[in-house]
mmCIF file of C-alpha atoms in Angstrom:
data_model
loop_
_atom_site.group_PDB
_atom_site.id
_atom_site.type_symbol
_atom_site.label_atom_id
_atom_site.label_comp_id
_atom_site.label_asym_id
_atom_site.label_seq_id
_atom_site.Cartn_x
_atom_site.Cartn_y
_atom_site.Cartn_z
ATOM 1 C CA MET R 251 44.177 -25.412 0.021
ATOM 2 C CA VAL R 252 45.924 -27.629 -2.628
ATOM 3 C CA ARG R 253 43.139 -26.492 -4.911
ATOM 4 C CA SER R 254 44.216 -22.839 -4.452
ATOM 5 C CA LEU R 255 47.753 -23.923 -5.407
ATOM 6 C CA TRP R 256 46.530 -25.376 -8.819
ATOM 7 C CA SER R 257 44.315 -22.395 -9.463
ATOM 8 C CA ALA R 258 47.124 -19.799 -8.879
ATOM 9 C CA ALA R 259 49.521 -21.944 -11.019
ATOM 10 C CA THR R 260 47.096 -21.851 -13.918
ATOM 11 C CA GLY R 261 46.834 -18.096 -13.577
ATOM 12 C CA MET R 262 50.603 -17.697 -13.514
ATOM 13 C CA ASN R 263 50.868 -19.991 -16.737
ATOM 14 C CA ALA R 264 48.191 -18.002 -18.440
ATOM 15 C CA GLN R 265 49.725 -14.649 -17.571
ATOM 16 C CA GLN R 266 53.223 -15.865 -18.771
ATOM 17 C CA THR R 267 51.673 -16.605 -22.143
ATOM 18 C CA ASN R 268 50.145 -13.134 -22.007
ATOM 19 C CA VAL R 269 53.399 -11.474 -21.224
ATOM 20 C CA ASP R 270 55.112 -13.434 -24.134
ATOM 21 C CA THR R 271 52.502 -12.260 -26.580
ATOM 22 C CA ILE R 272 52.807 -8.709 -25.533
ATOM 23 C CA SER R 273 56.503 -8.894 -25.710
ATOM 24 C CA ASN R 274 56.528 -10.166 -29.185
ATOM 25 C CA ASN R 275 54.247 -7.314 -30.248
ATOM 26 C CA LEU R 276 56.740 -4.880 -28.767
ATOM 27 C CA ALA R 277 59.521 -6.711 -30.447
ATOM 28 C CA ASN R 278 57.902 -6.281 -33.816
ATOM 29 C CA VAL R 279 56.849 -2.598 -33.341
ATOM 30 C CA ASN R 280 59.040 -1.644 -36.323
ATOM 31 C CA THR R 281 58.351 -4.708 -38.565
ATOM 32 C CA ALA R 282 56.674 -3.736 -41.809
ATOM 33 C CA GLY R 283 53.222 -5.469 -42.156
ATOM 34 C CA TYR R 284 53.288 -6.912 -38.661
ATOM 35 C CA LYS R 285 49.872 -7.445 -37.141
ATOM 36 C CA GLY R 286 49.508 -7.466 -33.325
ATOM 37 C CA GLN R 287 48.134 -10.420 -31.222
ATOM 38 C CA VAL R 288 46.206 -10.586 -28.077
ATOM 39 C CA ALA R 289 45.751 -13.411 -25.589
ATOM 40 C CA GLN R 290 42.305 -14.409 -24.708
ATOM 41 C CA PHE R 291 41.371 -16.286 -21.480
ATOM 42 C CA LYS R 292 38.640 -18.649 -20.300
ATOM 43 C CA SER R 293 37.742 -20.117 -17.038
ATOM 44 C CA LEU R 294 38.343 -23.902 -16.255
ATOM 45 C CA LEU R 295 35.725 -26.256 -14.876
ATOM 46 C CA TYR R 296 33.990 -25.375 -11.630
ATOM 47 C CA GLN R 297 33.931 -27.997 -8.819
ATOM 48 C CA GLU R 298 30.571 -28.248 -7.054
ATOM 49 C CA LEU R 299 30.860 -28.261 -3.252
ATOM 50 C CA GLN R 300 27.114 -28.138 -2.396
ATOM 51 C CA THR R 301 24.139 -28.963 -4.478
ATOM 52 C CA VAL R 302 20.806 -27.215 -4.442
ATOM 53 C CA THR R 303 18.410 -28.766 -1.781
ATOM 54 C CA THR R 304 14.661 -28.103 -1.274
ATOM 55 C CA THR R 305 12.310 -28.497 1.672
ATOM 56 C CA ALA R 306 9.326 -30.851 1.759
ATOM 57 C CA ASN R 307 7.130 -28.461 0.146
ATOM 58 C CA GLY R 308 9.606 -27.777 -2.604
ATOM 59 C CA ALA R 309 10.934 -24.443 -1.682
ATOM 60 C CA PRO R 310 14.814 -23.911 -2.152
ATOM 61 C CA LYS R 311 16.682 -24.617 0.977
ATOM 62 C CA ALA R 312 20.301 -23.940 -0.141
ATOM 63 C CA VAL R 313 21.969 -22.437 -3.213
ATOM 64 C CA THR R 314 24.661 -24.179 -5.310
ATOM 65 C CA SER R 315 28.186 -23.735 -4.155
ATOM 66 C CA GLN R 316 30.859 -23.964 -6.802
ATOM 67 C CA VAL R 317 34.350 -22.922 -6.799
ATOM 68 C CA GLY R 318 36.686 -22.488 -9.913
ATOM 69 C CA LEU R 319 39.725 -24.416 -10.804
ATOM 70 C CA GLY R 320 41.684 -21.593 -12.465
ATOM 71 C CA THR R 321 42.034 -20.205 -16.046
ATOM 72 C CA ARG R 322 43.787 -20.968 -19.247
ATOM 73 C CA VAL R 323 44.585 -19.221 -22.506
ATOM 74 C CA SER R 324 41.566 -19.934 -24.929
ATOM 75 C CA SER R 325 43.090 -18.296 -28.024
ATOM 76 C CA ILE R 326 45.679 -15.804 -29.238
ATOM 77 C CA ASN R 327 43.701 -13.583 -31.727
ATOM 78 C CA GLN R 328 45.360 -11.725 -34.622
ATOM 79 C CA LEU R 329 44.464 -8.088 -34.932
ATOM 80 C CA PHE R 330 44.422 -7.019 -38.681
ATOM 81 C CA LYS R 331 43.745 -3.412 -38.030
ATOM 82 C CA GLN R 332 45.417 -1.092 -40.785
ATOM 83 C CA GLY R 333 48.730 0.148 -39.951
ATOM 84 C CA SER R 334 50.352 3.575 -40.529
ATOM 85 C CA PHE R 335 51.902 4.294 -44.110
ATOM 86 C CA LEU R 336 55.674 4.931 -43.853
ATOM 87 C CA SER R 337 57.531 6.599 -46.681
ATOM 88 C CA SER R 338 60.306 4.520 -48.363
ATOM 89 C CA ASP R 339 63.236 5.385 -50.365
ATOM 90 C CA ASN R 340 62.818 2.017 -52.034
ATOM 91 C CA PRO R 341 60.897 2.632 -55.385
ATOM 92 C CA SER R 342 59.530 -0.802 -55.335
ATOM 93 C CA ALA R 343 58.088 -0.675 -51.887
ATOM 94 C CA MET R 344 54.350 -0.990 -51.663
ATOM 95 C CA ALA R 345 51.605 -0.524 -49.164
ATOM 96 C CA ILE R 346 48.029 -1.882 -49.321
ATOM 97 C CA SER R 347 45.081 0.289 -48.287
ATOM 98 C CA GLY R 348 42.343 -2.133 -47.756
ATOM 99 C CA ASP R 349 41.872 -5.688 -46.616
ATOM 100 C CA GLY R 350 43.962 -7.338 -49.379
ATOM 101 C CA PHE R 351 47.118 -9.358 -49.092
ATOM 102 C CA PHE R 352 50.142 -9.658 -51.515
ATOM 103 C CA SER R 353 51.263 -13.280 -52.297
ATOM 104 C CA TYR R 354 54.337 -15.063 -52.865
ATOM 105 C CA MET R 355 55.896 -18.474 -52.990
ATOM 106 C CA ASP R 356 57.951 -19.922 -50.182
ATOM 107 C CA ALA R 357 61.675 -20.772 -50.456
ATOM 108 C CA ASP R 358 60.671 -24.254 -51.571
ATOM 109 C CA GLY R 359 58.311 -23.046 -54.315
ATOM 110 C CA THR R 360 55.507 -25.244 -53.037
ATOM 111 C CA THR R 361 53.556 -23.159 -50.809
ATOM 112 C CA GLN R 362 51.692 -19.908 -51.486
ATOM 113 C CA LEU R 363 52.052 -17.468 -48.594
ATOM 114 C CA TYR R 364 50.283 -14.035 -48.052
ATOM 115 C CA THR R 365 51.658 -11.015 -46.543
ATOM 116 C CA ARG R 366 51.123 -7.186 -45.965
ATOM 117 C CA ASN R 367 54.834 -6.380 -46.067
ATOM 118 C CA GLY R 368 55.470 -4.760 -49.475
ATOM 119 C CA ASN R 369 59.075 -4.206 -49.002
ATOM 120 C CA PHE R 370 59.760 -5.796 -52.472
ATOM 121 C CA THR R 371 62.748 -5.498 -54.931
ATOM 122 C CA TRP R 372 63.360 -5.964 -58.680
ATOM 123 C CA ALA R 373 66.140 -8.620 -59.144
ATOM 124 C CA LEU R 374 67.540 -10.021 -62.286
ATOM 125 C CA GLN R 375 66.073 -13.358 -63.276
ATOM 126 C CA GLN R 376 68.305 -16.201 -62.827
ATOM 127 C CA THR R 377 67.900 -17.452 -66.378
ATOM 128 C CA GLY R 378 70.013 -14.403 -67.542
ATOM 129 C CA GLY R 379 69.249 -11.589 -69.913
ATOM 130 C CA ASN R 380 67.758 -8.320 -68.914
ATOM 131 C CA THR R 381 64.464 -9.526 -67.386
ATOM 132 C CA LEU R 382 63.690 -8.221 -63.965
ATOM 133 C CA ILE R 383 61.601 -10.333 -61.472
ATOM 134 C CA LEU R 384 59.760 -8.905 -58.481
ATOM 135 C CA THR R 385 60.676 -10.528 -55.259
ATOM 136 C CA THR R 386 60.487 -10.142 -51.526
ATOM 137 C CA ALA R 387 63.370 -9.078 -49.529
ATOM 138 C CA GLU R 388 64.306 -12.680 -49.101
ATOM 139 C CA GLY R 389 64.329 -13.421 -52.683
ATOM 140 C CA ASN R 390 60.998 -15.061 -53.045
ATOM 141 C CA PRO R 391 58.945 -14.253 -56.133
ATOM 142 C CA VAL R 392 55.906 -12.011 -55.798
ATOM 143 C CA LEU R 393 52.788 -13.373 -57.794
ATOM 144 C CA ASP R 394 50.426 -11.611 -60.182
ATOM 145 C CA ILE R 395 46.776 -11.844 -60.561
ATOM 146 C CA ASN R 396 47.158 -15.272 -62.442
ATOM 147 C CA GLY R 397 49.475 -16.711 -59.662
ATOM 148 C CA GLN R 398 52.553 -16.468 -61.864
ATOM 149 C CA ASN R 399 55.870 -14.620 -61.388
ATOM 150 C CA ILE R 400 56.050 -10.935 -62.206
ATOM 151 C CA THR R 401 58.725 -10.019 -64.833
ATOM 152 C CA VAL R 402 59.513 -6.887 -66.884
ATOM 153 C CA ALA R 403 61.817 -7.320 -69.767
ATOM 154 C CA ASN R 404 64.636 -4.711 -70.839
ATOM 155 C CA ALA R 405 63.581 -2.303 -67.952
ATOM 156 C CA VAL R 406 65.371 -0.235 -65.264
ATOM 157 C CA ALA R 407 63.936 -0.884 -61.938
ATOM 158 C CA SER R 408 63.747 2.690 -60.746
ATOM 159 C CA ARG R 409 61.686 3.704 -63.705
ATOM 160 C CA ILE R 410 58.916 0.969 -63.196
ATOM 161 C CA THR R 411 55.719 2.532 -62.043
ATOM 162 C CA ILE R 412 52.628 0.840 -60.357
ATOM 163 C CA ASP R 413 49.165 2.226 -60.092
ATOM 164 C CA GLY R 414 46.613 1.687 -57.389
ATOM 165 C CA SER R 415 45.223 -1.543 -59.089
ATOM 166 C CA GLY R 416 48.661 -3.059 -59.127
ATOM 167 C CA LYS R 417 49.061 -2.668 -62.912
ATOM 168 C CA ILE R 418 52.851 -2.217 -64.036
ATOM 169 C CA TYR R 419 53.964 0.585 -66.350
ATOM 170 C CA TYR R 420 57.197 1.385 -68.086
ATOM 171 C CA PRO R 421 58.046 4.601 -70.074
ATOM 172 C CA ASN R 422 58.936 4.336 -73.738
ATOM 173 C CA GLU R 423 61.476 6.465 -75.415
ATOM 174 C CA GLN R 424 59.333 9.500 -75.355
ATOM 175 C CA GLY R 425 58.773 9.107 -71.503
ATOM 176 C CA VAL R 426 55.101 8.109 -72.028
ATOM 177 C CA LEU R 427 54.067 5.275 -69.548
ATOM 178 C CA GLN R 428 53.163 1.964 -71.210
ATOM 179 C CA ASP R 429 51.206 -0.888 -69.835
ATOM 180 C CA THR R 430 53.377 -3.994 -69.559
ATOM 181 C CA GLY R 431 50.400 -6.209 -69.274
ATOM 182 C CA ARG R 432 51.419 -7.383 -65.802
ATOM 183 C CA GLN R 433 49.482 -6.707 -62.554
ATOM 184 C CA ILE R 434 50.389 -7.433 -58.899
ATOM 185 C CA GLY R 435 47.888 -9.888 -57.390
ATOM 186 C CA LEU R 436 45.822 -9.056 -54.285
ATOM 187 C CA TRP R 437 43.806 -11.643 -52.248
ATOM 188 C CA GLN R 438 41.320 -11.415 -49.469
ATOM 189 C CA PHE R 439 39.789 -14.002 -47.070
ATOM 190 C CA ARG R 440 36.331 -14.280 -45.724
ATOM 191 C CA ASN R 441 37.952 -14.994 -42.312
ATOM 192 C CA ARG R 442 41.439 -13.575 -42.125
ATOM 193 C CA GLU R 443 41.629 -14.193 -38.455
ATOM 194 C CA GLY R 444 41.706 -17.860 -39.281
ATOM 195 C CA LEU R 445 44.974 -17.652 -41.287
ATOM 196 C CA GLU R 446 48.139 -19.419 -39.757
ATOM 197 C CA ARG R 447 50.880 -17.126 -38.970
ATOM 198 C CA VAL R 448 54.234 -17.913 -40.661
ATOM 199 C CA GLY R 449 57.062 -15.716 -39.274
ATOM 200 C CA SER R 450 56.407 -12.301 -38.333
ATOM 201 C CA ALA R 451 54.472 -10.849 -41.286
ATOM 202 C CA ALA R 452 53.374 -13.690 -43.379
ATOM 203 C CA TRP R 453 50.377 -16.072 -43.348
ATOM 204 C CA MET R 454 49.088 -19.326 -44.837
ATOM 205 C CA GLN R 455 45.601 -20.294 -45.509
ATOM 206 C CA THR R 456 43.762 -22.789 -43.508
ATOM 207 C CA PRO R 457 40.250 -24.433 -43.465
ATOM 208 C CA ALA R 458 39.220 -21.677 -40.966
ATOM 209 C CA SER R 459 40.200 -18.860 -43.196
ATOM 210 C CA GLY R 460 38.589 -20.261 -46.273
ATOM 211 C CA GLU R 461 39.917 -20.086 -49.785
ATOM 212 C CA PRO R 462 41.799 -16.980 -51.082
ATOM 213 C CA ILE R 463 39.657 -14.494 -53.132
ATOM 214 C CA ASN R 464 41.432 -12.897 -56.095
ATOM 215 C CA GLU R 465 40.421 -9.191 -55.978
ATOM 216 C CA ALA R 466 41.027 -8.973 -59.826
ATOM 217 C CA GLN R 467 38.654 -11.714 -60.582
ATOM 218 C CA ASN R 468 36.020 -10.753 -57.965
ATOM 219 C CA ALA R 469 35.550 -6.981 -58.520
ATOM 220 C CA GLY R 470 31.709 -7.223 -58.224
ATOM 221 C CA GLY R 471 31.783 -10.133 -55.768
ATOM 222 C CA GLY R 472 30.685 -8.146 -52.707
ATOM 223 C CA ILE R 473 34.310 -7.375 -51.542
ATOM 224 C CA LYS R 474 35.840 -3.900 -51.172
ATOM 225 C CA ILE R 475 38.864 -3.679 -53.482
ATOM 226 C CA SER R 476 42.076 -2.621 -52.143
ATOM 227 C CA GLU R 477 44.508 -0.097 -53.318
ATOM 228 C CA ILE R 478 48.214 -0.233 -53.689
ATOM 229 C CA VAL R 479 50.386 2.820 -52.730
ATOM 230 C CA GLN R 480 53.915 2.775 -54.286
ATOM 231 C CA GLY R 481 56.795 4.175 -52.396
ATOM 232 C CA TYR R 482 55.230 3.433 -48.998
ATOM 233 C CA LEU R 483 55.239 0.523 -46.364
ATOM 234 C CA GLU R 484 52.692 -0.475 -44.021
ATOM 235 C CA GLY R 485 54.083 -0.052 -40.521
ATOM 236 C CA SER R 486 53.217 -2.444 -37.554
ATOM 237 C CA ASN R 487 49.709 -1.715 -36.105
ATOM 238 C CA VAL R 488 51.089 -2.280 -32.614
ATOM 239 C CA ASN R 489 50.303 0.661 -30.147
ATOM 240 C CA VAL R 490 53.217 0.938 -27.857
ATOM 241 C CA ALA R 491 51.385 2.833 -25.183
ATOM 242 C CA ASN R 492 48.572 0.231 -24.982
ATOM 243 C CA GLU R 493 51.080 -2.596 -24.914
ATOM 244 C CA MET R 494 52.852 -1.140 -22.022
ATOM 245 C CA VAL R 495 49.620 -0.650 -20.081
ATOM 246 C CA ASN R 496 48.738 -4.319 -20.826
ATOM 247 C CA LEU R 497 52.280 -5.510 -19.911
ATOM 248 C CA ILE R 498 51.816 -3.847 -16.452
ATOM 249 C CA VAL R 499 48.338 -5.472 -15.974
ATOM 250 C CA ALA R 500 49.734 -8.788 -16.978
ATOM 251 C CA GLN R 501 52.782 -8.441 -14.502
ATOM 252 C CA ARG R 502 50.376 -7.481 -11.697
ATOM 253 C CA ALA R 503 48.156 -10.324 -12.264
ATOM 254 C CA TYR R 504 51.209 -12.690 -12.364
ATOM 255 C CA GLU R 505 52.301 -11.185 -8.973
ATOM 256 C CA MET R 506 48.971 -11.808 -7.390
ATOM 257 C CA ASN R 507 48.811 -15.382 -8.448
ATOM 258 C CA SER R 508 52.337 -15.758 -7.080
ATOM 259 C CA THR R 509 51.134 -14.237 -3.674
ATOM 260 C CA ALA R 510 48.152 -16.601 -3.611
ATOM 261 C CA ILE R 511 50.760 -19.454 -3.906
ATOM 262 C CA GLN R 512 52.925 -18.031 -1.308
ATOM 263 C CA THR R 513 50.055 -17.603 1.189
ATOM 264 C CA THR R 514 48.768 -21.175 0.486
ATOM 265 C CA ASP R 515 52.131 -22.489 1.218
ATOM 266 C CA GLU R 516 52.358 -20.457 4.476
ATOM 267 C CA MET R 517 48.884 -21.892 5.545
ATOM 268 C CA MET R 518 49.935 -25.475 4.802
ATOM 269 C CA GLN R 519 53.177 -24.878 6.875
ATOM 270 C CA THR R 520 51.000 -23.644 9.706
ATOM 271 C CA ALA R 521 48.700 -26.533 9.517
ATOM 272 C CA ASN R 522 51.508 -29.139 9.397
ATOM 273 C CA GLY R 523 53.190 -27.475 12.453
ATOM 274 C CA LEU R 524 50.087 -27.788 14.540
ATOM 275 C CA LYS R 525 50.371 -30.044 17.684
ATOM 276 C CA ARG R 526 47.597 -31.826 19.459
#
């Protein structure tokens, strides 16, 4: 009976993690570039109660009897399914159609992070003058195809145009778009599920994800090139209906494990109350 207590307790712990994961998905349903997560489970070790025996002539006499010792969370997988495009009033907003990631430097300027959240803005460079620099909503500089900050001199932010490949254009005095020579960088990973999540919509490379692949430098390297769409943001890929169903299932599983613990407790009380 004690074994049943521990098995049910592991089930409650696993379902609590499942509920936490679903709750985080629902909390970020309106977060641009957010990618949903799903908890995966695996069975714990099995205890052998009876081994296989045979008769004198070698025929099987009994089957193996094993009982499980519960479950645990094996992994929390990231789902990189494309989210819906949402129109934005921000002229520097961008969405990615494809498997690419934008890249920017963290607040310390030491770590290169990757994101699908293209809610960018043009800010005045701190060195002064009329030079604009492309940054995230938090003020971190977005990187170009060479891993450098993206700047445009003597420009008005609302008149800057970005094409599908990430090239930046600005109109001359006659209103004709001119190539500024800058291009927004896009990166891909051989195993993007191996990326380490940093915050709600940013990731960091790991040995499991592999090295980042620069799309601009690997156009013929067997990867499908992504496309940038200006004036749109990629919404969260969380499906609220599916998450609510998963939440109900997780809650019912949690309740069943709780009932198993309660039943075991009642059985132990009955056994302790027996008199000879």
